[in-house]
Short mmCIF file of C-alpha atoms in Angstrom, two decimals:
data_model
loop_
_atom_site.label_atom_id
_atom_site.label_comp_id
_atom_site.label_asym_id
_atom_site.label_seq_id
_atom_site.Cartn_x
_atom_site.Cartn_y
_atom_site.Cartn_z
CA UNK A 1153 163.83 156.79 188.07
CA UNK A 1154 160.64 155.16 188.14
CA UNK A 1155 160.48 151.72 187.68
CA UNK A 1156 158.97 150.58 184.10
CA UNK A 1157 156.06 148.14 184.64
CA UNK A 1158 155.43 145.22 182.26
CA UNK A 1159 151.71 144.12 181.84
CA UNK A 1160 151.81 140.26 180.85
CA UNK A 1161 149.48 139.80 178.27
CA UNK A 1162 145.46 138.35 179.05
CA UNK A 1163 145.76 134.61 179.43
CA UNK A 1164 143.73 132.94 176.93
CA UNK A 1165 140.83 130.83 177.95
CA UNK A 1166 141.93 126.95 176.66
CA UNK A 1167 139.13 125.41 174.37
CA UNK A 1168 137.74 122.37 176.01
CA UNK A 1169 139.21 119.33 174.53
CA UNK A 1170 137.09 117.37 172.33
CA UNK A 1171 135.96 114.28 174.84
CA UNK A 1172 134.95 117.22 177.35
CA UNK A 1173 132.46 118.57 174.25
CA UNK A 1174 131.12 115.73 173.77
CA UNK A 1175 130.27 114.60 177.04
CA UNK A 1176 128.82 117.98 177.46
CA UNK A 1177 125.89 116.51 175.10
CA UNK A 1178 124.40 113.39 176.37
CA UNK A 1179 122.78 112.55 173.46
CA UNK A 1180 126.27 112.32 171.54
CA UNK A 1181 127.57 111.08 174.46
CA UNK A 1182 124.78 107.76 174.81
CA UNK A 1183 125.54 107.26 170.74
CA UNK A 1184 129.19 107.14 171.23
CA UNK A 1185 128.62 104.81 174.06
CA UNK A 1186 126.17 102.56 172.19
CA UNK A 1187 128.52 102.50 169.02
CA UNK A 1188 131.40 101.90 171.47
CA UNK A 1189 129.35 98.62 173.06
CA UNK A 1190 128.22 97.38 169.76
CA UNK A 1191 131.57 97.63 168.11
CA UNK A 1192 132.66 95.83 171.18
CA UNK A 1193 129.80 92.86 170.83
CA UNK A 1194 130.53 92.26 167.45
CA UNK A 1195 134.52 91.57 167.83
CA UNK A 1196 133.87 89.47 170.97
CA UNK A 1197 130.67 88.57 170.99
CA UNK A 1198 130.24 85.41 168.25
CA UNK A 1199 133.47 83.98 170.23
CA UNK A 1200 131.19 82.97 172.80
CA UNK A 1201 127.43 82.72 171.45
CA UNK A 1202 128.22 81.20 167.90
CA UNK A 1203 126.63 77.91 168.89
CA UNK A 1204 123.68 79.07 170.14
CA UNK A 1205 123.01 80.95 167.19
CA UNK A 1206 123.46 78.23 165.10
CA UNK A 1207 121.89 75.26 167.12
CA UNK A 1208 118.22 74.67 166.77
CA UNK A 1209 115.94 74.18 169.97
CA UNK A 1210 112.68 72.97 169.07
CA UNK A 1211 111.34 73.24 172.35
CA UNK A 1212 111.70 76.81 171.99
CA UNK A 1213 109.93 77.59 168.83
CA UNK A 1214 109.20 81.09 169.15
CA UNK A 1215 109.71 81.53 172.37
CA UNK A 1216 108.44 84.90 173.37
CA UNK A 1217 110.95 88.02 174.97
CA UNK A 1218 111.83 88.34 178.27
CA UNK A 1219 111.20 85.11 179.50
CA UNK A 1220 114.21 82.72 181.56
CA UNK A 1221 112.72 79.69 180.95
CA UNK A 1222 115.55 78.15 178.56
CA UNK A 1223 118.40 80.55 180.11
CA UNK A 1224 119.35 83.83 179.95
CA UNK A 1225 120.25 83.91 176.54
CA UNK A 1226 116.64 83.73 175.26
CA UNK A 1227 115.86 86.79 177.08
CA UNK A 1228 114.90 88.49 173.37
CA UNK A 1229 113.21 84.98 173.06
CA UNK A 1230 113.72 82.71 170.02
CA UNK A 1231 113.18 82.60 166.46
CA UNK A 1232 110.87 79.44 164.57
CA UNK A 1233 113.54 77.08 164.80
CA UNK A 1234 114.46 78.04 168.62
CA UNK A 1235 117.74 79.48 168.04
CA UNK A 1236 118.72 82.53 170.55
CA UNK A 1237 117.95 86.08 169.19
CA UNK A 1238 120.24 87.33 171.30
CA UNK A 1239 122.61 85.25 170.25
CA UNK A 1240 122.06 85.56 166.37
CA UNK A 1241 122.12 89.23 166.73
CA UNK A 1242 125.57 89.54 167.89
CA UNK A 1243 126.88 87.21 165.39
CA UNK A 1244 124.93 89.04 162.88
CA UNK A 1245 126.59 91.98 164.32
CA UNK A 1246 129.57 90.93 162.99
CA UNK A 1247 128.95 90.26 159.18
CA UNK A 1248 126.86 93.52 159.22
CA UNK A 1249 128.84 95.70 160.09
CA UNK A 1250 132.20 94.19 159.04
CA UNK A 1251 130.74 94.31 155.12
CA UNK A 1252 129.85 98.38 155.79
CA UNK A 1253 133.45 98.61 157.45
CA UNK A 1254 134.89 97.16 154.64
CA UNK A 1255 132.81 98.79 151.76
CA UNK A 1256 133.46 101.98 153.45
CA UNK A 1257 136.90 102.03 153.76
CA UNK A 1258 137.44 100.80 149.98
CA UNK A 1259 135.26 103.31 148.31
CA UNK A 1260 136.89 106.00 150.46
CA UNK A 1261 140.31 104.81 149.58
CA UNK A 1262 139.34 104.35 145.78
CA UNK A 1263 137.67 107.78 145.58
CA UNK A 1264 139.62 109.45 147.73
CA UNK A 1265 143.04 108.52 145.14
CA UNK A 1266 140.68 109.75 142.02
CA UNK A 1267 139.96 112.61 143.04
CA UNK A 1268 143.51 113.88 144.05
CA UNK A 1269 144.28 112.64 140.47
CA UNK A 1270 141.16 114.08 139.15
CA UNK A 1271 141.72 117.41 140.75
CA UNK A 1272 145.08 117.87 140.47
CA UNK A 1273 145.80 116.94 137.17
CA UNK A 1274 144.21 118.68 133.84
CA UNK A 1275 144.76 116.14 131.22
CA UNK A 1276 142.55 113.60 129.60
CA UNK A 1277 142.76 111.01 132.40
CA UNK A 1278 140.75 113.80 134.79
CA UNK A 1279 138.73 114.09 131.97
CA UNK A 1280 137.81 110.20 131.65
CA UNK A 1281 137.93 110.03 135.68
CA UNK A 1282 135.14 112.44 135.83
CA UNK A 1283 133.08 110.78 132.82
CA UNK A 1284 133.00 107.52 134.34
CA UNK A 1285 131.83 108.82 137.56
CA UNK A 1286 128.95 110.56 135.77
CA UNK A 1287 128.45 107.02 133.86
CA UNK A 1288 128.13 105.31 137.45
CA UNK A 1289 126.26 108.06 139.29
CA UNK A 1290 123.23 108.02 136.36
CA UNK A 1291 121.93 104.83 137.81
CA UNK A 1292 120.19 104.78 140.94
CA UNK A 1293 122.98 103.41 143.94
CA UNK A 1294 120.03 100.37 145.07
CA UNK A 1295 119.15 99.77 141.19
CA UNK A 1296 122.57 99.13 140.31
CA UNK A 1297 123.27 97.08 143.32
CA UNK A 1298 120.23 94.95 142.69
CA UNK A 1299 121.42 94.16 138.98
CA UNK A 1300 125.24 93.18 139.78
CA UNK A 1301 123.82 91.19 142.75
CA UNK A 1302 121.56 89.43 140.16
CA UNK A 1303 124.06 89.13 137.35
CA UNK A 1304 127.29 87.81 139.79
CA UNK A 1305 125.37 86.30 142.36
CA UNK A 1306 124.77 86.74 145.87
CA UNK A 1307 127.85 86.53 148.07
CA UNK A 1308 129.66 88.70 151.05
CA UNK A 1309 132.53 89.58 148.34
CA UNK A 1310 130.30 90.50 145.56
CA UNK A 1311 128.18 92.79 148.30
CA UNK A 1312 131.20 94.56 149.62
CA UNK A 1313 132.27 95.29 145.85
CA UNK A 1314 128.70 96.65 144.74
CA UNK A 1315 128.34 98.76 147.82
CA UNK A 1316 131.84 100.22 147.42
CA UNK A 1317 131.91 100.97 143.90
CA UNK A 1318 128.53 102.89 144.32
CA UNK A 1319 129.56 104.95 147.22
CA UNK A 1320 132.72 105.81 145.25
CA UNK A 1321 131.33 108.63 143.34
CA UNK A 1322 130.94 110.52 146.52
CA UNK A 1323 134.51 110.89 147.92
CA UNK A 1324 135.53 111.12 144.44
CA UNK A 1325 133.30 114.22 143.99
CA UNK A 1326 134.17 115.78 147.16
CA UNK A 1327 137.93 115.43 147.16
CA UNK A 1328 137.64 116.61 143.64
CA UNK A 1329 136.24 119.72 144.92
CA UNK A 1330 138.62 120.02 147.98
CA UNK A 1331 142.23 119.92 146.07
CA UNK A 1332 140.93 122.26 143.51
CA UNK A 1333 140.46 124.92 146.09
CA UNK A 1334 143.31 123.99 148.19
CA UNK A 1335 145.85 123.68 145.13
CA UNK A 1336 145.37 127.35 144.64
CA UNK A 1337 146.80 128.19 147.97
CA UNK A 1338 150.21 129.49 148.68
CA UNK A 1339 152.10 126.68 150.07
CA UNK A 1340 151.33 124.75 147.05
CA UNK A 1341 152.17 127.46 144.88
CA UNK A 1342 155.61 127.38 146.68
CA UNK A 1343 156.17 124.12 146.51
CA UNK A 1344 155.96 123.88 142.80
CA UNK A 1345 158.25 126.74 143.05
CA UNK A 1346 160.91 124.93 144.62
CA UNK A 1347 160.51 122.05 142.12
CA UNK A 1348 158.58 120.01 144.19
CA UNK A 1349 157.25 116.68 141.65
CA UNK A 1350 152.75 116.48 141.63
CA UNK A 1351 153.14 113.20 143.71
CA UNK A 1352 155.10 114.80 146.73
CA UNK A 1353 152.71 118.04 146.44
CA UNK A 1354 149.38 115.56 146.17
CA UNK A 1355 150.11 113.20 149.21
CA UNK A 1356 152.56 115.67 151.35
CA UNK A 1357 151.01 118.95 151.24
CA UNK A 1358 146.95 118.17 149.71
CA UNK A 1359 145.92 115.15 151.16
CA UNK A 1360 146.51 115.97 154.60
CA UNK A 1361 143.94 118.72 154.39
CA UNK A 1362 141.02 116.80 152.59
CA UNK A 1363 141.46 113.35 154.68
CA UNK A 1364 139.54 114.98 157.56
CA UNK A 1365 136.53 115.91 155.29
CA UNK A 1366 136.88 112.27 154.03
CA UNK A 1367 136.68 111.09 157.39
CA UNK A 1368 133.43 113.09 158.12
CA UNK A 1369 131.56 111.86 155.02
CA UNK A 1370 132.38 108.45 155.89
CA UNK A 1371 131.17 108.49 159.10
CA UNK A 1372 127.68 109.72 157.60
CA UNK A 1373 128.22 107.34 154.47
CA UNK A 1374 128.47 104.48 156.87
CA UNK A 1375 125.16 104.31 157.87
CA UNK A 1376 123.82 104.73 154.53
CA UNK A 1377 126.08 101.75 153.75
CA UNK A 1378 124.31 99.72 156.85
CA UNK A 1379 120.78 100.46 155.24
CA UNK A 1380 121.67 99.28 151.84
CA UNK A 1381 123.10 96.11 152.97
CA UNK A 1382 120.52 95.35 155.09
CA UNK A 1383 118.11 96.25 152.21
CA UNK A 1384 119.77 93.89 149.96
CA UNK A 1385 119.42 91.12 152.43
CA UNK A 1386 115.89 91.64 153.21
CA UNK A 1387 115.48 91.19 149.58
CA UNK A 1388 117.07 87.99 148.83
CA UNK A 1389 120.41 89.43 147.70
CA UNK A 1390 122.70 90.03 150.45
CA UNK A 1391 124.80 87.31 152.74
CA UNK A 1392 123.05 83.94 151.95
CA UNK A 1393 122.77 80.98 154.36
CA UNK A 1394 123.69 79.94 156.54
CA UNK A 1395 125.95 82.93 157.16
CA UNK A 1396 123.19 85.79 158.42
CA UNK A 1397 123.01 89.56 158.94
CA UNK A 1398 120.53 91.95 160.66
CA UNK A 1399 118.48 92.29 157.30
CA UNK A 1400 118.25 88.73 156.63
CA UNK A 1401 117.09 88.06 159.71
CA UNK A 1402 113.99 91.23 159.61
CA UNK A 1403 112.79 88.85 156.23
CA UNK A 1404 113.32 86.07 158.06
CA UNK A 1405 110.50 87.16 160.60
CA UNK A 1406 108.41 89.26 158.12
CA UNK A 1407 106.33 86.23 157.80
CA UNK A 1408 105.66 86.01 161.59
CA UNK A 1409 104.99 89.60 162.69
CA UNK A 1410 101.34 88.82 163.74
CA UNK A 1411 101.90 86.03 166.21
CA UNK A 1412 105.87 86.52 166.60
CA UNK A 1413 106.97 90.01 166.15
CA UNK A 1414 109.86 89.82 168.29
CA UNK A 1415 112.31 87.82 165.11
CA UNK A 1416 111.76 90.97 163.14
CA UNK A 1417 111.70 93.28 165.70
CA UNK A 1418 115.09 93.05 167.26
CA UNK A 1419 116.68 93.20 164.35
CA UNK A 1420 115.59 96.09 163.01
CA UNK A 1421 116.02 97.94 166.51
CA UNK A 1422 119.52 96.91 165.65
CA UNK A 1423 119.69 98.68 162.60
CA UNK A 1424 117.52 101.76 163.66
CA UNK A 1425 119.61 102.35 166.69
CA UNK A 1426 123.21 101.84 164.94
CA UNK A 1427 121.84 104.44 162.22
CA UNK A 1428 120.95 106.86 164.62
CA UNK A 1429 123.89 106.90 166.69
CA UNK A 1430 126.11 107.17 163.57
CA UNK A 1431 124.33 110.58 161.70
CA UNK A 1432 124.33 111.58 165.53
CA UNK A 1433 128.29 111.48 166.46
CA UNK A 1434 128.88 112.20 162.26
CA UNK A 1435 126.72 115.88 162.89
CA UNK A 1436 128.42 116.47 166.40
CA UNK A 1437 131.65 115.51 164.53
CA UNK A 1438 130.94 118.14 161.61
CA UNK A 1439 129.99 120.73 163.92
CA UNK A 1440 133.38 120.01 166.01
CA UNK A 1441 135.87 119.98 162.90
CA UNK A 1442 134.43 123.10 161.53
CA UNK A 1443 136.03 126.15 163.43
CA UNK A 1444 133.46 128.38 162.11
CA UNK A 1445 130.64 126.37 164.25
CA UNK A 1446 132.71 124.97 166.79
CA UNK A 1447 131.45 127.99 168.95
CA UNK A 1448 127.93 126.23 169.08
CA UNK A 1449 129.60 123.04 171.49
CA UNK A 1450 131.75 125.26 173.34
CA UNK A 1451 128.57 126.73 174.96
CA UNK A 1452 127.52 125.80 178.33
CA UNK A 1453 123.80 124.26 178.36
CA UNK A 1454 121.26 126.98 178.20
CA UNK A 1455 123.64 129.52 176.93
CA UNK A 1456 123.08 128.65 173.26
CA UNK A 1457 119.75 130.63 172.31
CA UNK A 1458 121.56 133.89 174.03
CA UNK A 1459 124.51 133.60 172.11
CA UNK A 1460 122.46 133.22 168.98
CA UNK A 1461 120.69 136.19 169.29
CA UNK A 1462 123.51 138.59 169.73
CA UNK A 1463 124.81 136.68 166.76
#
C-alpha cells in the first residue's frame, strides 16, 4: 500500500501590525511623533514654566528669537511685556487643546447617543431628533458660535459648550446613517428574534460597529475644533485674561508683526503644525480601518504605482 500524503495547506502571509504601517510612512510617522511630544508638553509642561509665562521682564521687551541672553527659555524670544514665548506656548498648550479635547469628546458622546436613538427608533422622538439637528445645522458653525459667545459671555465653559453643540450635528448624522444600515443585518435580525429589548440590541450588538467610524471623524473633527477655538480667541471671544491660548496670543502680536513678528509667529506655527499632523494620522487612520484600502499601506515603498496599475 502506498502511503497517502497530506499537503498542509499554504501558510498565510501575516498582515503587518498597525505600528509597523505606520512607521513604514515617515510622514505619519513624524505627525504621530509631534502629536505624541505636544500632548506630552501640555500635561507636563505648565508644571514647570507657569511662572515664566506669567512674570513680566521688562528688560526683555521683545526680545528677538534665538538669542541666550536672558536664558534658555527665551530662545523663541519674548513678547512686549518680556514674558517667555516658549514658556507661554506650552501653557497655552494646555487650555488649547484641553477645550478641543473636551468639546470633542462631548459632542461625540451627545451625537453619538442621538443617533443610535435617532436611527434605531421610528417614532416621533427620531422625528424631532432629526428636526432639531436641521434647526442647528442652518446656521453657519462660526456664526452661531460668535452669537452665544456674545449673548453668554466669554468664558472656557461657555466655549467648550458652543463648540460642542455645533460639532454635534456631525456624529449625529453619521451614526444616524451607520445603525440604519447595520440594523438591517442578520445578527440584529436574530437578536430581536430571540427577544432581545432595543437597549441591549443598540449598545451590545450596534454601537460596537459605529464607535470606530466615530473615532475616525473625531480625529479629523479635532482639528477643525482647534481652528475654531483659536478663531474665537483671535477675535475677542475665546479664553479671556489672564488665562491664554494659542489664538489669543496670534492677536496679541497682530499689532507687532512689522517690528516683532516672532509673538504671532510661534503661535500660529503651533496651530498650523498640530492641524497638520492631526488630518495626517486621521487620513492614514481612515485608510488603515478600511479593509477595502488597507492594501494601499501594506505596500512596500515604490511598489504602490505598480500595484495600481494592474488594479
Amino acid at each position: 500500500m502506498t502511503p497517502e500524503i497530506t499537503l498542509a495547506p499554504p501558510k498565510r502571509k501575516r498582515a503587518p501590525s498597525a505600528p509597523l504601517l505606520l512607521l513604514r510612512d515617515p510622514m505619519t510617522a513624524l505627525a504621530l511623533g509631534y502629536l505624541i511630544l505636544i500632548a506630552l508638553v501640555a500635561i507636563l509642561g505648565p508644571m514647570f514654566m507657569a511662572d515664566l509665562a506669567a512674570k513680566p521682564n521688562f528688560r526683555a521687551r521683545n526680545l528677538a528669537p534665538f538669542t541666550l541672553e536672558q536664558g534658555w527659555a527665551f530662545v523663541l524670544g519674548a513678547d512686549t511685556l518680556g514674558r517667555s514665548l516658549l514658556a507661554r506656548l506650552v501653557v497655552a498648550a494646555r487650555t488649547t487643546l484641553g477645550i478641543a479635547v473636551c468639546a470633542v469628546m462631548c459632542s461625540l458622546v451627545l451625537g453619538g447617543l442621538l443617533g443610535l436613538v435617532a436611527g434605531y427608533g421610528r417614532g416621533w422622538l427620531s422625528a424631532a431628533i432629526l428636526r432639531v439637528t436641521d434647526i442647528v445645522m442652518s446656521f453657519p458653525s462660526l456664526l452661531l458660535a460668535l452669537i452665544v459667545l456674545y449673548s453668554l459671555g466669554p468664558s472656557v465653559l461657555n466655549l467648550v459648550i458652543v463648540l460642542a453643540v455645533t460639532r454635534i450635528p456631525i456624529y449625529l448624522r453619521t451614526t444616524r446613517a451607520e445603525v440604519l444600515e447595520v440594523r438591517q443585518r442578520m445578527f440584529v435580525s436574530a437578536a430581536e428574534a430571540l427577544g432581545a429589548s432595543d437597549t441591549r440590541i443598540i449598545f451590545r450588538h450596534i454601537a460596537p460597529i459605529v464607535i470606530p467610524t466615530l473615532l475616525t471623524i473625531g480625529a479629523i473633527d479635532f482639528a477643525t475644533v482647534v481652528l475654531a477655538e483659536s478663531s474665537l480667541s483671535f477675535l475677542g471671544l475665546g479664553v479671556q485674561a489672564p488665562a491664554f491660548t494659542w489664538g489669543s496670543m496670534v492677536a496679541t502680536g497682530r499689532g507687532y508683526l512689522a517690528n516683532a513678528w516672532w509673538i504671532a509667529f510661534w503661535p500660529g506655527l503651533a496651530i498650523l503644525l498640530t492641524t497638520l499632523s492631526l488630518n495626517i494620522l486621521s487620513s492614514w487612520w481612515r485608510t488603515y480601518s478600511d479593509p477595502h484600502q488597507r492594501w494601499r499601506l501594506e505596500l512596500p515603498r515604490g511598489g504602490r504605482g505598480t500595484k495600481e496599475k494592474r488594479s
